[in-house]
mmCIF file of C-alpha atoms in Angstrom:
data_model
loop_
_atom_site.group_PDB
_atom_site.id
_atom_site.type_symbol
_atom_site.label_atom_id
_atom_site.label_comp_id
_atom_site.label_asym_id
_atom_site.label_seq_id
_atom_site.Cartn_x
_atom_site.Cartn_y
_atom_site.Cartn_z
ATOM 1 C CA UNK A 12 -7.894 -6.334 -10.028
ATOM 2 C CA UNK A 13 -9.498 -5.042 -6.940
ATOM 3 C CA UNK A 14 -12.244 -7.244 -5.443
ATOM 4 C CA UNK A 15 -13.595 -4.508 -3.567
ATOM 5 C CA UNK A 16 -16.249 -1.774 -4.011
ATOM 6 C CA UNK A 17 -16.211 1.837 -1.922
ATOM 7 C CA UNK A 18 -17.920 4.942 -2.312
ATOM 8 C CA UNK A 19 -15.943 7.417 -4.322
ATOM 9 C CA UNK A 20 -15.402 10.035 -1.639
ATOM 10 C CA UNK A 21 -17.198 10.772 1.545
ATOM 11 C CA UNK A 22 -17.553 13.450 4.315
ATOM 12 C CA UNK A 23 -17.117 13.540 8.335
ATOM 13 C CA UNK A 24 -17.786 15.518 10.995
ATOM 14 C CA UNK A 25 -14.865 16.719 13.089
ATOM 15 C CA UNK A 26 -15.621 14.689 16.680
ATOM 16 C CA UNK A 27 -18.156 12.326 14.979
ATOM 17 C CA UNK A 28 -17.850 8.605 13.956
ATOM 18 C CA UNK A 29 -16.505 8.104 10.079
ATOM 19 C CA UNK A 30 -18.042 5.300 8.636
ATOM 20 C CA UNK A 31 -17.154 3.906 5.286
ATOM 21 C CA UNK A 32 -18.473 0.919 3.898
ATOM 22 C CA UNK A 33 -16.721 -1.757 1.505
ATOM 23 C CA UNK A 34 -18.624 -4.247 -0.473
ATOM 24 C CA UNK A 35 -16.663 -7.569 -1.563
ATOM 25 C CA UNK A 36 -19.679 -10.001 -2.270
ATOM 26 C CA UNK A 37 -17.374 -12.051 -4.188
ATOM 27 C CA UNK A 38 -14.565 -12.992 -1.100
ATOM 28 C CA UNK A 39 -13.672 -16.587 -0.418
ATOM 29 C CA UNK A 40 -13.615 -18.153 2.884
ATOM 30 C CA UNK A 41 -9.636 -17.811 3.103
ATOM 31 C CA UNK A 42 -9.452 -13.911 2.416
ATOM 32 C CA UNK A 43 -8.964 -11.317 4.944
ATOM 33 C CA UNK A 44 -10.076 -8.050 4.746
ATOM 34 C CA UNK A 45 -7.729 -5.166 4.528
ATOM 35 C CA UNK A 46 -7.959 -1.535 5.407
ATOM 36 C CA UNK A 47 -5.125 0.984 4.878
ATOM 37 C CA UNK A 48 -5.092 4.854 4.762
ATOM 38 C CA UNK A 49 -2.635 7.468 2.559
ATOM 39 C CA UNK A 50 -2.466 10.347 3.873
ATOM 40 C CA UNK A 51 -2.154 13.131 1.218
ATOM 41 C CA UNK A 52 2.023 13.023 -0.144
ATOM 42 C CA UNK A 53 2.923 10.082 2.823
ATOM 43 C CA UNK A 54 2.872 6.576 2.345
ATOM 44 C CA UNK A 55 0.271 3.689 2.951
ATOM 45 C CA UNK A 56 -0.649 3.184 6.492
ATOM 46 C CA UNK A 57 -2.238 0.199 7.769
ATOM 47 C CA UNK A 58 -5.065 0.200 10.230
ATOM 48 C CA UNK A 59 -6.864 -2.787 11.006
ATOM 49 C CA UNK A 60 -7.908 -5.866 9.362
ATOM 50 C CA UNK A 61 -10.018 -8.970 9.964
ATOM 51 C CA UNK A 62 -11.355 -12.550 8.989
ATOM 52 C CA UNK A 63 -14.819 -13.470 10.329
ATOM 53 C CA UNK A 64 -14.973 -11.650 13.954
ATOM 54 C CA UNK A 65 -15.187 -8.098 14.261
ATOM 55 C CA UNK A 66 -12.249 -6.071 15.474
ATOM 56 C CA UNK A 67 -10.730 -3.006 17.637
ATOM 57 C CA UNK A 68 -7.650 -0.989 17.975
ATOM 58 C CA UNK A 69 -6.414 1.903 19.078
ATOM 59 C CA UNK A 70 -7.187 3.663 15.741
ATOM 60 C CA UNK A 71 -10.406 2.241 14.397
ATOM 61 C CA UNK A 72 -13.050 -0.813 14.527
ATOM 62 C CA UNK A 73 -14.145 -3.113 11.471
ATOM 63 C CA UNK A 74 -17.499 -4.898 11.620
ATOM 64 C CA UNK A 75 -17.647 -7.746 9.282
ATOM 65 C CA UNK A 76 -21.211 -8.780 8.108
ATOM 66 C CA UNK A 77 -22.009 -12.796 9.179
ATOM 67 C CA UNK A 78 -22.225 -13.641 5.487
ATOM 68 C CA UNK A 79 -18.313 -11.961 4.899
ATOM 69 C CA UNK A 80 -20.019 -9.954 2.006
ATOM 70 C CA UNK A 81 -19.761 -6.240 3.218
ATOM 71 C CA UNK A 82 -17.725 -4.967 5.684
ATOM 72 C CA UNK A 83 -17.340 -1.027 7.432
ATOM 73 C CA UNK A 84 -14.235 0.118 8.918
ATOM 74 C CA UNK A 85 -15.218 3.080 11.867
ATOM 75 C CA UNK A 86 -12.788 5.946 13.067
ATOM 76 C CA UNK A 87 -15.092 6.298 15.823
ATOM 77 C CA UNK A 88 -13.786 10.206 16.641
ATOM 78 C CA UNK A 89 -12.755 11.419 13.196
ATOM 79 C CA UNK A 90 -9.945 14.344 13.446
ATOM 80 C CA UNK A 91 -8.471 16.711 10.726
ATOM 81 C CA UNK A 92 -5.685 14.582 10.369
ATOM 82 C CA UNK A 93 -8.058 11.716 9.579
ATOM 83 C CA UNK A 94 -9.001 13.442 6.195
ATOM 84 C CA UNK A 95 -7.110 10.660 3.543
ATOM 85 C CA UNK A 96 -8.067 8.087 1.369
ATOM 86 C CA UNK A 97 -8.979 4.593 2.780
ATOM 87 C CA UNK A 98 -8.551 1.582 0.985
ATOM 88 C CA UNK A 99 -10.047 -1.407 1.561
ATOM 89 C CA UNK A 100 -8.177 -4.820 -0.047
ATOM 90 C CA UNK A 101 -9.207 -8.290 0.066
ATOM 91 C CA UNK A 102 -6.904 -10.703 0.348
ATOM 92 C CA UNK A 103 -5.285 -14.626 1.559
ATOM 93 C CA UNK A 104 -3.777 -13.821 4.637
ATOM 94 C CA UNK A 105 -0.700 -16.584 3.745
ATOM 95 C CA UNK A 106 1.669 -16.982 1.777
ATOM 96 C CA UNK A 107 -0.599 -16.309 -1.386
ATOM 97 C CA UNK A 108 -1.942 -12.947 -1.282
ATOM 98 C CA UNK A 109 -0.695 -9.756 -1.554
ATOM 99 C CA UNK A 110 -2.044 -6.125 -1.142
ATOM 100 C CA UNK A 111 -3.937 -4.937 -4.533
ATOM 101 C CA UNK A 112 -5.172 -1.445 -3.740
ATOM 102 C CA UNK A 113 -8.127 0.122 -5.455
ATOM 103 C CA UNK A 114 -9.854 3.165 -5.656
ATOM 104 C CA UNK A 115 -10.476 3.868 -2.231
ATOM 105 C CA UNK A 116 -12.630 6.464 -0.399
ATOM 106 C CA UNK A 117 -11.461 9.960 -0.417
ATOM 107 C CA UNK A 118 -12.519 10.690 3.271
ATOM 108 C CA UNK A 119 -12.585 14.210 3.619
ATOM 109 C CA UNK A 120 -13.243 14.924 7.805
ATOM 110 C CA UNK A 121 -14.266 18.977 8.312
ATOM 111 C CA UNK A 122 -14.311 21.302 11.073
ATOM 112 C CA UNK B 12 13.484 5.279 14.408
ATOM 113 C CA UNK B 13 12.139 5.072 11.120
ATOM 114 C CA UNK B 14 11.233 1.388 10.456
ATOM 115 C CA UNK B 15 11.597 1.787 6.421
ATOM 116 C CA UNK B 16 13.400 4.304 4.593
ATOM 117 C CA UNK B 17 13.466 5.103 1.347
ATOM 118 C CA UNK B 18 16.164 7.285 -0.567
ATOM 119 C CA UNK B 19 16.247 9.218 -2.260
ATOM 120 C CA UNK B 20 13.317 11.473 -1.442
ATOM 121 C CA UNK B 21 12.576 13.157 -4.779
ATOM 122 C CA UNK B 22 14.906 12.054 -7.885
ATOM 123 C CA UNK B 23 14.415 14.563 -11.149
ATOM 124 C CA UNK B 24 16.408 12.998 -14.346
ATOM 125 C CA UNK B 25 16.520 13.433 -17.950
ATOM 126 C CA UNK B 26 15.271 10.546 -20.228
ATOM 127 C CA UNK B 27 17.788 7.880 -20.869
ATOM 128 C CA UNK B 28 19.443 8.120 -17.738
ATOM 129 C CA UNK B 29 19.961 5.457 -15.453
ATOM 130 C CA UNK B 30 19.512 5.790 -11.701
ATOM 131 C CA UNK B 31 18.667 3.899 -8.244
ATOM 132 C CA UNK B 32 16.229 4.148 -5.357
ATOM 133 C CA UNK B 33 17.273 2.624 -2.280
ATOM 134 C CA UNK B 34 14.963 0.992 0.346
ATOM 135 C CA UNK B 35 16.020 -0.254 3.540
ATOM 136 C CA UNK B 36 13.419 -1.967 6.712
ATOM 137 C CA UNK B 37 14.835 -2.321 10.068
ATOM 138 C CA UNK B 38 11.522 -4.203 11.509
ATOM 139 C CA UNK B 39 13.299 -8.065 11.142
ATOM 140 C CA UNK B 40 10.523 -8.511 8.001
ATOM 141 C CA UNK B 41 11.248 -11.601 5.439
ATOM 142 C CA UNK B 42 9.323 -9.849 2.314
ATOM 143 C CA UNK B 43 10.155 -6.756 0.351
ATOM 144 C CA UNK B 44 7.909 -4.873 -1.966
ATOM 145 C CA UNK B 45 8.061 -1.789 -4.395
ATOM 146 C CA UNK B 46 4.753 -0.202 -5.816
ATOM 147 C CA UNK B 47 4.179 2.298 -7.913
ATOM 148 C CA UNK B 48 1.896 5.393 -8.046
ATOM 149 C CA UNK B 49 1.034 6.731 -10.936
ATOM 150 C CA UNK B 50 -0.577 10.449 -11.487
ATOM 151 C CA UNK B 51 -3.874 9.153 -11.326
ATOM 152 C CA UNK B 52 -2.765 8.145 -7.722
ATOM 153 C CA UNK B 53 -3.405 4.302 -8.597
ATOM 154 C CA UNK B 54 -0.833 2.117 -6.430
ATOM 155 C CA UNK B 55 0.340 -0.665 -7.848
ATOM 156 C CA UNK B 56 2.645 -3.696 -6.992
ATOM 157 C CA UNK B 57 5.687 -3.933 -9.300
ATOM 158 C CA UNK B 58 7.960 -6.687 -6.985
ATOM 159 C CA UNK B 59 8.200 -9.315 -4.244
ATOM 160 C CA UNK B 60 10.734 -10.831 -2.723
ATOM 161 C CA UNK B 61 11.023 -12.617 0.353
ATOM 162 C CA UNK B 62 14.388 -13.732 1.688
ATOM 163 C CA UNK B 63 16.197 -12.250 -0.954
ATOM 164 C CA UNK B 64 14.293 -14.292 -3.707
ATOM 165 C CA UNK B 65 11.880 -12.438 -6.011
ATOM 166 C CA UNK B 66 8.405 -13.959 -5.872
ATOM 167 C CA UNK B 67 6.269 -11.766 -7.662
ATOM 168 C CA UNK B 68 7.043 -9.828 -11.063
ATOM 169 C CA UNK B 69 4.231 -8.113 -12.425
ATOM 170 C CA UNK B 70 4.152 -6.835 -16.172
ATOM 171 C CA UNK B 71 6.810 -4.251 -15.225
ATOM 172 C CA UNK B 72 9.589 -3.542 -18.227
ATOM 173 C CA UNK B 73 12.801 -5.163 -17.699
ATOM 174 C CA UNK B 74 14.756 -2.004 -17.567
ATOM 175 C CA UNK B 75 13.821 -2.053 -14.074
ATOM 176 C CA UNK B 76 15.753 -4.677 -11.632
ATOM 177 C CA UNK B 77 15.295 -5.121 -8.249
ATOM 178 C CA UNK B 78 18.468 -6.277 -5.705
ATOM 179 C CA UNK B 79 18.124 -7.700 -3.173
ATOM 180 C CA UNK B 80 21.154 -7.994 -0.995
ATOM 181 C CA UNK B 81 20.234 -9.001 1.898
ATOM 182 C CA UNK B 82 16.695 -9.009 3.399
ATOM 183 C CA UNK B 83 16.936 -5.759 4.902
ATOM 184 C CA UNK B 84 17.166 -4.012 1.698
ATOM 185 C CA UNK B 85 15.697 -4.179 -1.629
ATOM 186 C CA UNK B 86 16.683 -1.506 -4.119
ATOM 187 C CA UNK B 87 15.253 -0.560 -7.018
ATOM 188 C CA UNK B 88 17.474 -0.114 -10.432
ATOM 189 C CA UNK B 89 16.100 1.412 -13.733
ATOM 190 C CA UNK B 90 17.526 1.659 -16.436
ATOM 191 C CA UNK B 91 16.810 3.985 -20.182
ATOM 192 C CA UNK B 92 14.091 6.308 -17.899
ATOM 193 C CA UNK B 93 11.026 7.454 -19.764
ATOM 194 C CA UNK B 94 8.654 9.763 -19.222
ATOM 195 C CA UNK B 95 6.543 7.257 -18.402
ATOM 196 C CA UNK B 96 8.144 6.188 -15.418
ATOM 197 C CA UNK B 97 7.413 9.115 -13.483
ATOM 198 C CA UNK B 98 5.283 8.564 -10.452
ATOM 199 C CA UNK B 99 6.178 7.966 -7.147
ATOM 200 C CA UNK B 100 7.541 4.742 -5.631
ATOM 201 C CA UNK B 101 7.202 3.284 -2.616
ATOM 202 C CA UNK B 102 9.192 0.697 -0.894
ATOM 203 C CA UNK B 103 7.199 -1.611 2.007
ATOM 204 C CA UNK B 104 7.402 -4.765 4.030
ATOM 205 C CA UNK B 105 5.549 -7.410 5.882
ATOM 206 C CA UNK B 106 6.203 -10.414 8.291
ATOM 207 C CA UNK B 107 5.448 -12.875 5.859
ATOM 208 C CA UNK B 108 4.825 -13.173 2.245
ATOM 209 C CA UNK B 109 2.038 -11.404 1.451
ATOM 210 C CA UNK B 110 0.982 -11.714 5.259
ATOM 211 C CA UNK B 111 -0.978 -8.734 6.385
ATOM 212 C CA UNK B 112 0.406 -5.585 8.235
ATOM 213 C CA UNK B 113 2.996 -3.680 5.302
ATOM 214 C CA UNK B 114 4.632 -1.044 6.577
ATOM 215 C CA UNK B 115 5.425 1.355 3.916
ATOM 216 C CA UNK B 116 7.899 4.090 3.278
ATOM 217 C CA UNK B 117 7.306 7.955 2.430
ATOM 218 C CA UNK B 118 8.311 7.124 -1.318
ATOM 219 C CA UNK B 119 10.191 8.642 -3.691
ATOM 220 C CA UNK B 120 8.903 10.815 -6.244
ATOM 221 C CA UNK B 121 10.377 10.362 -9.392
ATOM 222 C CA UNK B 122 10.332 12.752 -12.567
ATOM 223 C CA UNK B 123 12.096 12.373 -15.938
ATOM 224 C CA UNK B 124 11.825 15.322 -18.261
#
């Protein structure tokens, strides 16, 4: 089962920051967290992910709160083609875990 | 270059038959995966392997086999389709077991009518 809570759907801006929060209050000290996109009819994509510190790259940031419990992944210029659902996974970044998507965010960016 | 590929693209087959989806990853990755995606657009994992050796089967019915035959592929065999079993399928890979970073295919859609 997913350990991870997101909003159901959510909208954007075209040229404005996206947002979207994840709530995993119950995440252990050796879980990562996970963010991938599907775009609508293509496969998962994965975007970022991150431990304690907070992270960049070239297609979005993730801010991790200090106590681990919350996290939000920002697509800091949102574009049409951003419009997908995001999914954000917890899980051990060894040989233990393995990707368990939930729901997701429907993330629907307009002109 | 297209770093995993899955084939075929869209597979339509009559209950009872028996077919095969291929997968294939050219990115030098020791683990294999297939999920599933049903209508309701829920993705879930069906197989591991890593190395060739299967590490994770979830509650998936045995007329589905995975082969392995060398670490660069991982097909997926099914055998006695049902309706049920129509969704689409997708084929990824990581670094490591269950290390972070999958890179998946397009997927195959499969239908059985």
């Amino acid at each position: 089962d997913a350990k991870t809570t997101q909003p159901t759907s959510m909208d954007c801006a075209e040229g404005r920051a996206a947002n979207l929060p994840c709530n995993h209050s119950t995440i252990s000290g050796n879980e990562y967290v996970y963010w991938y996109r599907q775009i609508h009819s293509q496969g998962p994509q994965y975007i970022i992910h991150g431990l304690k510190n907070n992270e960049t790259n070239e297609m979005a940031s993730l801010i991790i709160t200090e106590d681990r419990k919350s996290s939000t992944l920002i697509l800091p210029h949102a574009t049409l083609r951003d419009t997908a659902v995001y999914y954000c996974i917890v899980t051990e970044g060894g040989s233990q875990g393995n990707l368990i998507f939930g729901k997701g965010t429907k993330l629907s960016v307009k002109p | 270059d297209t770093a995993v590929s899955q084939t075929p693209k869209y597979l339509v087959t009559q209950m009872g038959n028996d077919k095969s989806i291929k997968c294939e990853q050219n990115l030098g990755h020791d683990t294999m995966y297939w999920y599933k995606q049903d209508s309701k657009k829920f993705l879930k994992i069906m197989f591991s392997y890593n190395n060739k050796e299967l590490i994770i089967n979830e509650t998936v019915p045995n007329r589905f086999s995975p082969k392995s035959p060398d670490k660069a592929h991982l097909n997926l065999h099914i055998n006695s389709l049902e309706l049920g079993d129509s969704a689409v399928y997708f084929c990824a890979s990581s670094r490591g077991q269950g290390a972070g970073g999958y890179t998946f295919g397009s997927g195959t859609r499969l239908t059985v009518v």
